[in-house]
């Protein structure tokens, strides 16, 4: 009887460990923006308008939601810009291809270096980054929610001096990265 009880207890402990490990695997799903700690709902009634034929539907949705937030806060909408889309694509691709998540490349360069290297002049500029793992949980709404709940990212979205935006989304099966680049 003691042997059976001991086997039962060991079996329950093993089962509990297996359940813990399997549920912990789901906790690795995350959406990250640099500097944010909470996520709330922005709303699902966001109107999406085509801003640029150079952006896919996902990227246009991000840009449209940003413009809706700006207009809701008394600011002008900003225009999609092909050169900024290219800069955003360079940044998103680099983050995916070299598997890092930072406003600084491993060599220490930033989006401002990329803009200068690609002939983009500006007086005011900024970058918002977001990533999700797995890729599929990184909806436009989820990333916008994360940016809205981060004071520094929201400040970029609401900076009145910005008049142009570039957006790029790059993904693998396991990760999605979105870069938005703002200038005047």
Coordinates of C-alpha atoms in Angstrom, one line a residue:
X1 CA 0.0 0.0 0.0
X2 CA 2.8 2.4 0.9
X3 CA 4.6 1.6 -2.4
X4 CA 1.4 2.3 -4.3
X5 CA 0.9 5.6 -2.4
X6 CA 4.5 6.6 -3.1
X7 CA 4.1 5.8 -6.8
X8 CA 0.8 7.8 -6.9
X9 CA 2.5 10.8 -5.2
X10 CA 5.5 10.7 -7.6
X11 CA 3.1 10.3 -10.5
X12 CA 1.1 13.4 -9.4
X13 CA 4.3 15.4 -9.0
X14 CA 5.5 14.5 -12.4
X15 CA 2.1 15.4 -13.9
X16 CA 2.2 18.7 -12.1
X17 CA 5.6 19.5 -13.5
X18 CA 4.5 18.5 -17.0
X19 CA 1.4 20.8 -16.7
X20 CA 3.6 23.6 -15.4
X21 CA 6.1 23.3 -18.2
X22 CA 3.4 23.1 -20.9
X23 CA 1.6 26.2 -19.5
X24 CA 4.9 28.0 -19.2
X25 CA 5.4 27.6 -22.9
X26 CA 2.4 29.7 -23.5
X27 CA 3.7 32.5 -21.3
X28 CA 6.5 33.1 -23.8
X29 CA 4.0 34.8 -26.0
X30 CA 4.7 38.5 -25.7
X31 CA 4.4 41.9 -27.4
X32 CA 7.2 44.2 -26.6
X33 CA 7.9 47.9 -27.3
X34 CA 10.9 49.5 -25.8
X35 CA 9.9 51.2 -22.5
X36 CA 6.3 50.0 -22.1
X37 CA 4.9 48.0 -19.2
X38 CA 1.2 47.8 -19.8
X39 CA -1.3 47.2 -22.6
X40 CA -4.9 48.4 -22.8
X41 CA -7.5 48.5 -25.5
X42 CA -7.4 51.4 -28.0
X43 CA -10.7 50.3 -29.6
X44 CA -11.7 48.3 -32.6
X45 CA -13.7 50.9 -34.5
X46 CA -10.5 52.4 -36.0
X47 CA -11.1 53.6 -39.5
X48 CA -8.4 52.4 -41.9
X49 CA -7.7 54.4 -45.0
X50 CA -5.1 53.6 -47.7
X51 CA -2.2 56.0 -47.0
X52 CA 0.3 54.5 -49.4
X53 CA 0.4 52.0 -52.1
X54 CA 4.0 51.2 -51.0
X55 CA 2.7 49.9 -47.7
X56 CA 0.8 46.6 -47.3
X57 CA -2.6 46.4 -45.6
X58 CA -1.0 45.8 -42.2
X59 CA 1.3 48.8 -42.5
X60 CA -1.5 51.0 -43.8
X61 CA -3.6 49.9 -40.8
X62 CA -0.8 51.0 -38.4
X63 CA -0.4 54.4 -40.1
X64 CA -4.2 54.9 -40.2
X65 CA -4.5 54.1 -36.5
X66 CA -1.7 56.5 -35.7
X67 CA -3.4 59.2 -37.7
X68 CA -6.7 58.5 -35.9
X69 CA -5.0 59.0 -32.6
X70 CA -3.4 62.2 -33.8
X71 CA -6.7 63.6 -35.1
X72 CA -8.6 62.5 -31.9
X73 CA -6.0 64.6 -30.0
X74 CA -6.5 67.7 -32.1
X75 CA -3.4 67.2 -34.4
X76 CA -3.1 67.0 -38.1
X77 CA -2.9 63.6 -39.8
X78 CA 0.6 62.8 -41.2
X79 CA 1.4 61.6 -44.7
X80 CA 3.0 58.4 -45.7
X81 CA 6.4 58.9 -47.2
X82 CA 8.2 56.4 -49.6
X83 CA 11.7 57.3 -48.3
X84 CA 10.6 56.8 -44.7
X85 CA 8.9 53.5 -45.6
X86 CA 12.3 52.4 -47.0
X87 CA 14.1 53.5 -43.8
X88 CA 11.5 51.7 -41.7
X89 CA 12.0 48.6 -43.8
X90 CA 15.8 48.7 -43.4
X91 CA 15.3 48.9 -39.7
X92 CA 12.7 46.1 -39.4
X93 CA 14.7 43.8 -41.7
X94 CA 17.9 44.4 -39.7
X95 CA 16.1 43.7 -36.4
X96 CA 14.7 40.4 -37.8
X97 CA 17.8 39.3 -39.8
X98 CA 20.3 39.9 -37.0
X99 CA 17.9 38.9 -34.2
X100 CA 18.0 41.9 -31.8
X101 CA 15.5 44.4 -30.5
X102 CA 16.9 47.9 -29.8
X103 CA 17.0 51.4 -31.1
X104 CA 20.7 50.8 -31.5
X105 CA 22.2 48.3 -33.9
X106 CA 24.9 46.0 -32.6
X107 CA 27.4 48.5 -34.0
X108 CA 25.7 51.4 -32.2
X109 CA 24.1 53.2 -35.1
X110 CA 20.5 54.4 -35.1
X111 CA 17.6 55.2 -37.3
X112 CA 19.1 58.7 -37.7
X113 CA 22.2 57.2 -39.3
X114 CA 20.0 55.2 -41.7
X115 CA 18.0 58.3 -42.6
X116 CA 21.2 60.3 -43.3
X117 CA 22.7 57.4 -45.3
X118 CA 19.6 57.3 -47.4
X119 CA 19.3 61.0 -48.1
X120 CA 16.4 61.7 -45.8
X121 CA 16.8 65.2 -44.3
X122 CA 14.8 66.2 -41.2
X123 CA 14.7 68.7 -38.4
X124 CA 12.6 66.5 -36.1
X125 CA 12.6 62.7 -36.2
X126 CA 11.7 59.7 -34.1
X127 CA 11.2 55.9 -34.2
X128 CA 8.8 53.5 -32.6
X129 CA 9.6 49.8 -32.5
X130 CA 7.5 46.9 -31.5
X131 CA 7.9 43.1 -31.7
X132 CA 5.7 40.1 -31.0
X133 CA 6.5 36.4 -30.3
X134 CA 4.9 34.5 -31.8
X135 CA 4.4 36.7 -34.9
X136 CA 0.6 36.1 -35.1
X137 CA -0.2 37.9 -31.8
X138 CA 1.3 41.1 -33.1
X139 CA -1.9 42.6 -34.6
X140 CA -1.9 46.3 -35.5
X141 CA -4.2 47.0 -32.6
X142 CA -1.9 45.2 -30.1
X143 CA 1.1 47.2 -31.2
X144 CA -0.9 50.5 -31.2
X145 CA -2.2 49.6 -27.7
X146 CA 1.4 49.0 -26.4
X147 CA 2.7 52.3 -27.9
X148 CA -0.3 54.3 -26.5
X149 CA 0.5 52.9 -23.0
X150 CA 4.2 53.9 -23.3
X151 CA 4.7 57.6 -22.6
X152 CA 7.8 57.9 -24.9
X153 CA 6.1 56.1 -27.8
X154 CA 2.8 58.0 -27.4
X155 CA 4.9 61.3 -27.3
X156 CA 6.3 60.3 -30.7
X157 CA 2.8 59.6 -32.1
X158 CA 1.5 62.9 -30.7
X159 CA 4.5 65.1 -31.7
X160 CA 2.8 68.0 -33.5
X161 CA 6.0 68.8 -35.5
X162 CA 5.8 65.5 -37.4
X163 CA 4.3 65.6 -40.9
X164 CA 5.5 62.3 -42.4
X165 CA 5.5 58.7 -41.5
X166 CA 7.0 55.5 -42.7
X167 CA 5.9 52.0 -41.6
X168 CA 7.4 48.6 -42.1
X169 CA 6.4 45.1 -40.8
X170 CA 8.7 42.2 -41.2
X171 CA 8.1 38.7 -39.8
X172 CA 9.3 35.2 -39.5
X173 CA 7.2 32.3 -38.3
X174 CA 8.1 33.1 -34.7
X175 CA 8.5 36.9 -34.6
X176 CA 7.0 40.0 -36.0
X177 CA 8.8 43.5 -35.9
X178 CA 7.1 46.8 -36.7
X179 CA 9.1 50.0 -37.2
X180 CA 7.5 53.4 -37.5
X181 CA 9.6 56.4 -38.5
X182 CA 8.4 60.0 -38.1
X183 CA 9.9 63.2 -39.5
X184 CA 8.8 66.8 -40.3

